[in-house]
């Protein structure tokens, strides 16, 4: 069925039997129907019983090309099948049908390869007796697959059956192709059973009933008709029901909801892109319909409301649904470069403008080639002509970092488009291209004459994928090797992102890209291999922007369509395995070889590659090269059975099973996504996340404002953190309702955040442990600030803050505190009601420091959204700076930090420079001679102080700033208690090189010893053990 037809017509199924000619209308079966009988893939091999012949082998969604999109397909392989064989499959085995006081409807999609069979649907009682049954017939004329129109819709209606307990599908084979080397297959997709009053699909409009031996005819219905209408089929006029009078107006969209005014109360059906999604009850007046998550991909979708039977379109619209709800101006203001330009409203127009502007550049070199590459990629391979095949020139490097190997056999247009995409997709990494012309008979054989700067290897006879890749890699010079299918379109930064896991994690041997279909649906987000030995493309057909598909993680295998491996690892394990020649399962096997050699295999989600699947080898599994999928399947299973036998049952708990190499799951909840270059609290949050990951846990981060923050969110994703943001969760409460039960630990920062959610967590995840990160003792900070400012009103609120803070601590399993002073304060107030442990602080000291020569002045760093920092700078400028300038008139006080307001800017003078946000901390630490922290109030540990010491900058500190660090006055730093002492210490460090060198060395050594990563791991492990969590690495 064409896309246009899906938007404008419904299918009419007509069944004809002898002279009676009964007729049934069935609305189209959408590829996004919900699943009842196998929800959660709740079906096992034991549910099949053979009556005659062998028991078929059952899998679920194991053949991606024959799985319905966004659905579930039972795949029954009938080895040795013959005519007369009979077997039964029980569906809903674990569900006693208790809603049978109503009539029941069973619906499914059927398909068959190399067989024909009679299908009998039976309702059975608890003793196994048949209560009611319905028959149908399936032939290879319905091959199934991803195109729903190639399936046969099966509909069976049953009268009231109060004694029905289970539903059984009985299959009797009428014909089987016994000569074929590939066994017959029967596919049953999206089987549903529901009371007619509680339909999970559009209610059928029944004019007659299907009978055995009937002929099937099809006609097209126009869902836009007004008034009564009819359709002529086989000279018979079928009168259709009149279009409902309901009308809809004033539609608006917000988040995931469609709001609309309805003129009549009733049950309607929601369709998206021509496929049924759900029923919707709307009353007269304003109502709302919840839209499915798969819409939230940034693309344009057709949304329609139809009558309850799905026959008539009553309202429709095209709408773009955002994958991110944070407004672009907020992202620009709150994050930093690189910005997610795709989110700008003008993105599509800017893309068009880019192509046109580059095309007008007079330079005949790279700019002209870039414009041409852009034209080729946007035109599409199906529309290229010989005039499009202009010469291309790649840059040559003596020692490229990456070698890209592209095997190609004919289909020159596909290879040429791929090369253009490589030119268009900018990367920091240098690369070379090696194309293996595998016995081509078209223009591919002359590729080297048209494209310069690449290596082309020619095979006179096709060697096929495995040999071609091995041959190509042998010619590579890069540190990394990428295998890239020619039917792909890499996007900007794809190579850099494939390299990222090698930089961030230990012992990485293989990485793989996120593969996306041209229509925007996800193809693969890192594969899973089940206990059955069958591989799965995780996420196939889903929304690629969903958080669960968007973080770096270990995967069982990475698709050979776009994967990167260290050249040394490739050589060590011997490349792709020859036992799988000519092709298929080689990428899965390769990943198992990499892990067997002691390396990790990791999915790199920000490396995005569009894959025009099937452009190389086709999609039909019973012919061509694709047939080797089934030929190689048992070979792979035999080789690696011991490696995958501990995996989960096929199709069960997919989102839990996908996370390999972890010991548990921790959810971090904080007020916002960390921005470590903006404030010390964010720096601490990132380091604590890394420590928890180092203990073996998968981390999910949930900001209270569920805001996507571009660069900062992406950085967490690169670090392997699943980051939740709207619209995929509209609030923390929404997230917890859906997923709280999957976590072993909740790590909550700040008492205000914990107070909002701790009771909810206890209700939804009673067995989970809660670690409360105090960050700083809020009531102590407020107390000090009130005393400093002599604010009695503020003082009055301290007791309430103290009570609220201690209440949260009593509810948590463990409270983490950065310093011993706060630890003692908490114990003195809560006595034994709170378990307090030390919180880790990690500082990564630089190996070298900037020389003393060339440094000048003194500096301070802080976020000015934090009142103690504002108070400190204002006090210092007024009370201390004049004393310093009286001895050193030319000195300059440099103020750095984010959220700098007019009050700080107003302090500027010849001796005060307010720099604002520092993109590079080297400007703060390496250019200046002294770092100061004149804090008068506050609490917690002062990350800015430890950061300065780690860079070898001597510090002058207030007692509050030094609190909890363990620093020694006069040895690691200088501590000042009054303005004159402040001025004396600063002038000493500005003038005495020997003192400067002593404090620089001692302070840096202290930080390296006391705040190392290894020390942080020990402290974090003890914190988890205090909560009775011992299953750590």
mmCIF file of C-alpha atoms in Angstrom, residues 97-338:
data_model
loop_
_atom_site.group_PDB
_atom_site.id
_atom_site.type_symbol
_atom_site.label_atom_id
_atom_site.label_comp_id
_atom_site.label_asym_id
_atom_site.label_seq_id
_atom_site.Cartn_x
_atom_site.Cartn_y
_atom_site.Cartn_z
ATOM 1 C CA UNK A 97 -9.677 -15.288 30.474
ATOM 2 C CA UNK A 98 -11.932 -13.763 33.082
ATOM 3 C CA UNK A 99 -13.609 -11.128 30.894
ATOM 4 C CA UNK A 100 -15.583 -13.504 28.755
ATOM 5 C CA UNK A 101 -19.047 -12.329 29.688
ATOM 6 C CA UNK A 102 -18.741 -10.243 26.530
ATOM 7 C CA UNK A 103 -18.240 -11.424 22.992
ATOM 8 C CA UNK A 104 -14.554 -11.799 22.135
ATOM 9 C CA UNK A 105 -12.512 -10.690 19.136
ATOM 10 C CA UNK A 106 -9.228 -12.322 18.126
ATOM 11 C CA UNK A 107 -7.084 -10.618 15.535
ATOM 12 C CA UNK A 108 -3.602 -11.218 14.182
ATOM 13 C CA UNK A 109 -1.494 -10.887 11.030
ATOM 14 C CA UNK A 110 -0.466 -14.108 9.264
ATOM 15 C CA UNK A 111 2.312 -14.833 6.776
ATOM 16 C CA UNK A 112 3.888 -17.993 5.384
ATOM 17 C CA UNK A 113 6.964 -19.065 3.438
ATOM 18 C CA UNK A 114 7.088 -22.349 1.481
ATOM 19 C CA UNK A 115 3.912 -23.770 3.019
ATOM 20 C CA UNK A 116 0.121 -23.564 3.094
ATOM 21 C CA UNK A 117 -1.968 -24.431 6.116
ATOM 22 C CA UNK A 118 -5.398 -24.371 7.720
ATOM 23 C CA UNK A 119 -5.433 -22.179 10.824
ATOM 24 C CA UNK A 120 -7.991 -22.918 13.543
ATOM 25 C CA UNK A 121 -8.471 -20.530 16.443
ATOM 26 C CA UNK A 122 -9.934 -22.329 19.459
ATOM 27 C CA UNK A 123 -11.236 -21.106 22.795
ATOM 28 C CA UNK A 124 -10.713 -23.884 25.328
ATOM 29 C CA UNK A 125 -11.924 -24.457 28.849
ATOM 30 C CA UNK A 126 -9.721 -25.251 31.833
ATOM 31 C CA UNK A 127 -9.811 -28.972 30.989
ATOM 32 C CA UNK A 128 -8.663 -28.377 27.419
ATOM 33 C CA UNK A 129 -12.036 -28.889 25.773
ATOM 34 C CA UNK A 130 -12.881 -26.761 22.737
ATOM 35 C CA UNK A 131 -15.580 -24.218 23.596
ATOM 36 C CA UNK A 132 -15.685 -22.347 20.270
ATOM 37 C CA UNK A 133 -13.516 -22.287 17.134
ATOM 38 C CA UNK A 134 -12.965 -20.355 13.927
ATOM 39 C CA UNK A 135 -11.011 -21.392 10.792
ATOM 40 C CA UNK A 136 -8.956 -19.590 8.164
ATOM 41 C CA UNK A 137 -6.293 -20.453 5.581
ATOM 42 C CA UNK A 138 -2.793 -19.089 4.906
ATOM 43 C CA UNK A 139 -0.657 -19.446 1.754
ATOM 44 C CA UNK A 140 2.734 -18.079 0.571
ATOM 45 C CA UNK A 141 0.765 -15.402 -1.288
ATOM 46 C CA UNK A 142 1.078 -13.503 2.001
ATOM 47 C CA UNK A 143 4.881 -13.383 2.607
ATOM 48 C CA UNK A 144 4.654 -10.826 5.422
ATOM 49 C CA UNK A 145 7.663 -8.767 6.467
ATOM 50 C CA UNK A 146 7.905 -5.109 7.348
ATOM 51 C CA UNK A 147 5.146 -4.149 4.892
ATOM 52 C CA UNK A 148 1.919 -4.804 6.799
ATOM 53 C CA UNK A 149 -0.082 -4.979 3.568
ATOM 54 C CA UNK A 150 1.777 -8.222 2.692
ATOM 55 C CA UNK A 151 0.290 -10.008 5.719
ATOM 56 C CA UNK A 152 -3.114 -11.691 5.833
ATOM 57 C CA UNK A 153 -5.352 -10.124 8.498
ATOM 58 C CA UNK A 154 -6.963 -12.809 10.624
ATOM 59 C CA UNK A 155 -10.201 -11.955 12.437
ATOM 60 C CA UNK A 156 -12.217 -14.351 14.570
ATOM 61 C CA UNK A 157 -15.239 -13.365 16.640
ATOM 62 C CA UNK A 158 -16.624 -15.520 19.443
ATOM 63 C CA UNK A 159 -19.950 -15.373 21.244
ATOM 64 C CA UNK A 160 -20.079 -15.114 25.000
ATOM 65 C CA UNK A 161 -18.025 -17.902 26.558
ATOM 66 C CA UNK A 162 -17.901 -17.669 30.328
ATOM 67 C CA UNK A 163 -16.079 -21.004 30.658
ATOM 68 C CA UNK A 164 -13.234 -20.153 28.229
ATOM 69 C CA UNK A 165 -9.765 -20.327 29.835
ATOM 70 C CA UNK A 166 -7.154 -20.283 27.075
ATOM 71 C CA UNK A 167 -6.807 -19.630 23.362
ATOM 72 C CA UNK A 168 -5.066 -22.101 21.051
ATOM 73 C CA UNK A 169 -3.886 -21.683 17.474
ATOM 74 C CA UNK A 170 -4.058 -25.050 15.702
ATOM 75 C CA UNK A 171 -2.096 -25.406 12.451
ATOM 76 C CA UNK A 172 -2.622 -28.220 9.930
ATOM 77 C CA UNK A 173 -0.151 -28.160 7.034
ATOM 78 C CA UNK A 174 -1.741 -28.635 3.645
ATOM 79 C CA UNK A 175 1.404 -28.231 1.546
ATOM 80 C CA UNK A 176 5.124 -27.832 2.303
ATOM 81 C CA UNK A 177 8.090 -27.294 -0.010
ATOM 82 C CA UNK A 178 10.152 -30.297 1.020
ATOM 83 C CA UNK A 179 12.793 -29.693 -1.694
ATOM 84 C CA UNK A 180 13.932 -26.326 -0.338
ATOM 85 C CA UNK A 181 17.115 -26.163 1.754
ATOM 86 C CA UNK A 182 15.486 -23.421 3.813
ATOM 87 C CA UNK A 183 12.644 -24.771 5.984
ATOM 88 C CA UNK A 184 9.080 -23.401 5.850
ATOM 89 C CA UNK A 185 8.140 -20.553 8.155
ATOM 90 C CA UNK A 186 4.839 -19.455 9.660
ATOM 91 C CA UNK A 187 4.623 -15.907 11.039
ATOM 92 C CA UNK A 188 1.967 -14.741 13.515
ATOM 93 C CA UNK A 189 2.173 -11.030 14.303
ATOM 94 C CA UNK A 190 0.487 -8.922 16.969
ATOM 95 C CA UNK A 191 -2.067 -11.514 18.175
ATOM 96 C CA UNK A 192 -4.775 -9.881 20.271
ATOM 97 C CA UNK A 193 -7.794 -11.121 22.127
ATOM 98 C CA UNK A 194 -10.152 -8.724 23.851
ATOM 99 C CA UNK A 195 -13.802 -8.241 24.738
ATOM 100 C CA UNK A 196 -15.598 -6.267 22.058
ATOM 101 C CA UNK A 197 -16.448 -3.674 24.695
ATOM 102 C CA UNK A 198 -12.755 -3.244 25.572
ATOM 103 C CA UNK A 199 -11.176 -3.243 22.142
ATOM 104 C CA UNK A 200 -7.467 -2.602 21.830
ATOM 105 C CA UNK A 201 -7.988 -2.058 18.119
ATOM 106 C CA UNK A 202 -10.649 -0.445 15.950
ATOM 107 C CA UNK A 203 -13.946 -2.273 16.386
ATOM 108 C CA UNK A 204 -14.781 -4.341 13.278
ATOM 109 C CA UNK A 205 -17.888 -3.422 11.292
ATOM 110 C CA UNK A 206 -19.322 -6.852 10.473
ATOM 111 C CA UNK A 207 -21.634 -7.464 7.513
ATOM 112 C CA UNK A 208 -21.125 -11.194 7.352
ATOM 113 C CA UNK A 209 -18.711 -13.924 8.394
ATOM 114 C CA UNK A 210 -15.762 -15.745 6.855
ATOM 115 C CA UNK A 211 -16.268 -19.446 6.137
ATOM 116 C CA UNK A 212 -13.986 -22.280 5.114
ATOM 117 C CA UNK A 213 -13.302 -22.397 1.399
ATOM 118 C CA UNK A 214 -14.269 -18.795 0.796
ATOM 119 C CA UNK A 215 -12.615 -16.600 -1.773
ATOM 120 C CA UNK A 216 -11.153 -13.308 -0.690
ATOM 121 C CA UNK A 217 -11.599 -10.023 -2.540
ATOM 122 C CA UNK A 218 -10.397 -6.567 -1.678
ATOM 123 C CA UNK A 219 -11.792 -3.123 -2.390
ATOM 124 C CA UNK A 220 -10.667 0.323 -1.337
ATOM 125 C CA UNK A 221 -12.805 2.493 0.904
ATOM 126 C CA UNK A 222 -12.632 6.257 0.911
ATOM 127 C CA UNK A 223 -12.550 7.327 4.579
ATOM 128 C CA UNK A 224 -13.357 10.922 3.611
ATOM 129 C CA UNK A 225 -16.874 10.380 2.266
ATOM 130 C CA UNK A 226 -19.766 12.449 3.571
ATOM 131 C CA UNK A 227 -23.168 10.764 3.858
ATOM 132 C CA UNK A 228 -24.093 7.219 2.818
ATOM 133 C CA UNK A 229 -21.999 5.446 0.189
ATOM 134 C CA UNK A 230 -21.558 2.047 -1.380
ATOM 135 C CA UNK A 231 -18.907 -0.028 -3.089
ATOM 136 C CA UNK A 232 -19.282 -2.566 -5.916
ATOM 137 C CA UNK A 233 -17.438 -5.880 -5.539
ATOM 138 C CA UNK A 234 -17.972 -8.819 -7.916
ATOM 139 C CA UNK A 235 -21.144 -7.167 -9.258
ATOM 140 C CA UNK A 236 -22.510 -6.922 -5.734
ATOM 141 C CA UNK A 237 -23.388 -3.524 -4.267
ATOM 142 C CA UNK A 238 -22.318 -3.217 -0.630
ATOM 143 C CA UNK A 239 -23.952 -0.366 1.256
ATOM 144 C CA UNK A 240 -21.690 1.183 3.862
ATOM 145 C CA UNK A 241 -22.731 2.883 7.057
ATOM 146 C CA UNK A 242 -23.262 6.632 7.056
ATOM 147 C CA UNK A 243 -20.420 8.837 8.146
ATOM 148 C CA UNK A 244 -20.786 9.930 11.797
ATOM 149 C CA UNK A 245 -21.812 13.544 12.329
ATOM 150 C CA UNK A 246 -19.175 14.249 14.988
ATOM 151 C CA UNK A 247 -16.978 17.243 14.332
ATOM 152 C CA UNK A 248 -13.718 18.485 15.834
ATOM 153 C CA UNK A 249 -12.327 22.002 16.053
ATOM 154 C CA UNK A 250 -9.627 24.210 17.603
ATOM 155 C CA UNK A 251 -6.933 21.509 17.816
ATOM 156 C CA UNK A 252 -3.774 22.274 19.784
ATOM 157 C CA UNK A 253 -0.779 20.163 20.715
ATOM 158 C CA UNK A 254 1.175 20.374 23.957
ATOM 159 C CA UNK A 255 3.907 17.887 24.742
ATOM 160 C CA UNK A 256 2.324 14.495 24.043
ATOM 161 C CA UNK A 257 -1.322 15.553 24.063
ATOM 162 C CA UNK A 258 -3.767 16.545 21.340
ATOM 163 C CA UNK A 259 -6.447 18.881 22.703
ATOM 164 C CA UNK A 260 -9.601 19.259 20.606
ATOM 165 C CA UNK A 261 -13.246 20.310 20.873
ATOM 166 C CA UNK A 262 -15.729 17.514 20.042
ATOM 167 C CA UNK A 263 -19.375 18.031 19.093
ATOM 168 C CA UNK A 264 -20.525 14.548 20.140
ATOM 169 C CA UNK A 265 -19.704 12.188 22.958
ATOM 170 C CA UNK A 266 -18.301 8.871 21.755
ATOM 171 C CA UNK A 267 -15.482 6.364 21.298
ATOM 172 C CA UNK A 268 -13.136 7.230 18.453
ATOM 173 C CA UNK A 269 -9.900 5.796 17.101
ATOM 174 C CA UNK A 270 -6.537 7.523 16.834
ATOM 175 C CA UNK A 271 -4.451 6.850 13.719
ATOM 176 C CA UNK A 272 -0.867 7.943 13.137
ATOM 177 C CA UNK A 273 0.691 7.716 9.683
ATOM 178 C CA UNK A 274 -2.252 5.608 8.559
ATOM 179 C CA UNK A 275 -1.901 3.057 11.358
ATOM 180 C CA UNK A 276 -4.233 2.460 14.293
ATOM 181 C CA UNK A 277 -2.742 3.511 17.649
ATOM 182 C CA UNK A 278 -5.509 3.472 20.267
ATOM 183 C CA UNK A 279 -9.138 4.093 21.121
ATOM 184 C CA UNK A 280 -10.009 7.498 22.518
ATOM 185 C CA UNK A 281 -13.132 8.472 24.440
ATOM 186 C CA UNK A 282 -14.030 12.135 23.953
ATOM 187 C CA UNK A 283 -16.943 13.936 25.517
ATOM 188 C CA UNK A 284 -18.712 17.002 24.216
ATOM 189 C CA UNK A 285 -16.443 20.027 24.539
ATOM 190 C CA UNK A 286 -12.712 20.191 25.151
ATOM 191 C CA UNK A 287 -10.945 16.863 25.458
ATOM 192 C CA UNK A 288 -7.448 15.394 25.211
ATOM 193 C CA UNK A 289 -5.874 12.393 23.486
ATOM 194 C CA UNK A 290 -2.492 11.085 24.689
ATOM 195 C CA UNK A 291 -0.119 10.526 21.788
ATOM 196 C CA UNK A 292 2.375 7.635 21.651
ATOM 197 C CA UNK A 293 6.068 8.148 22.411
ATOM 198 C CA UNK A 294 7.238 6.995 18.990
ATOM 199 C CA UNK A 295 5.950 10.299 17.572
ATOM 200 C CA UNK A 296 8.522 12.295 19.533
ATOM 201 C CA UNK A 297 11.280 12.085 16.940
ATOM 202 C CA UNK A 298 11.307 15.612 15.528
ATOM 203 C CA UNK A 299 9.707 14.433 12.272
ATOM 204 C CA UNK A 300 6.379 15.298 10.681
ATOM 205 C CA UNK A 301 3.560 12.808 11.224
ATOM 206 C CA UNK A 302 0.000 12.473 9.966
ATOM 207 C CA UNK A 303 -2.451 12.336 12.890
ATOM 208 C CA UNK A 304 -6.115 11.449 12.338
ATOM 209 C CA UNK A 305 -9.181 10.810 14.466
ATOM 210 C CA UNK A 306 -11.570 8.283 12.914
ATOM 211 C CA UNK A 307 -14.841 6.729 13.962
ATOM 212 C CA UNK A 308 -14.697 3.726 16.282
ATOM 213 C CA UNK A 309 -14.494 1.332 13.303
ATOM 214 C CA UNK A 310 -11.675 3.238 11.609
ATOM 215 C CA UNK A 311 -13.773 3.669 8.457
ATOM 216 C CA UNK A 312 -14.079 7.473 8.325
ATOM 217 C CA UNK A 313 -11.586 10.251 8.933
ATOM 218 C CA UNK A 314 -13.264 12.855 11.124
ATOM 219 C CA UNK A 315 -10.220 15.047 11.766
ATOM 220 C CA UNK A 316 -6.632 15.039 10.489
ATOM 221 C CA UNK A 317 -3.491 17.137 10.544
ATOM 222 C CA UNK A 318 0.205 16.994 9.867
ATOM 223 C CA UNK A 319 2.323 17.950 12.845
ATOM 224 C CA UNK A 320 6.013 17.943 13.771
ATOM 225 C CA UNK A 321 6.522 16.515 17.252
ATOM 226 C CA UNK A 322 9.699 17.528 19.089
ATOM 227 C CA UNK A 323 12.237 15.077 20.449
ATOM 228 C CA UNK A 324 13.327 17.836 22.837
ATOM 229 C CA UNK A 325 10.960 20.224 24.626
ATOM 230 C CA UNK A 326 13.575 22.652 25.895
ATOM 231 C CA UNK A 327 13.312 25.846 23.855
ATOM 232 C CA UNK A 328 16.276 26.579 21.629
ATOM 233 C CA UNK A 329 16.900 30.003 23.179
ATOM 234 C CA UNK A 330 17.216 28.394 26.623
ATOM 235 C CA UNK A 331 19.696 25.869 25.241
ATOM 236 C CA UNK A 332 21.719 28.680 23.651
ATOM 237 C CA UNK A 333 21.708 30.642 26.905
ATOM 238 C CA UNK A 334 22.356 27.807 29.352
ATOM 239 C CA UNK A 335 24.741 25.548 27.462
ATOM 240 C CA UNK A 336 27.765 26.164 25.284
ATOM 241 C CA UNK A 337 29.162 25.254 21.889
ATOM 242 C CA UNK A 338 28.741 22.958 20.066
#
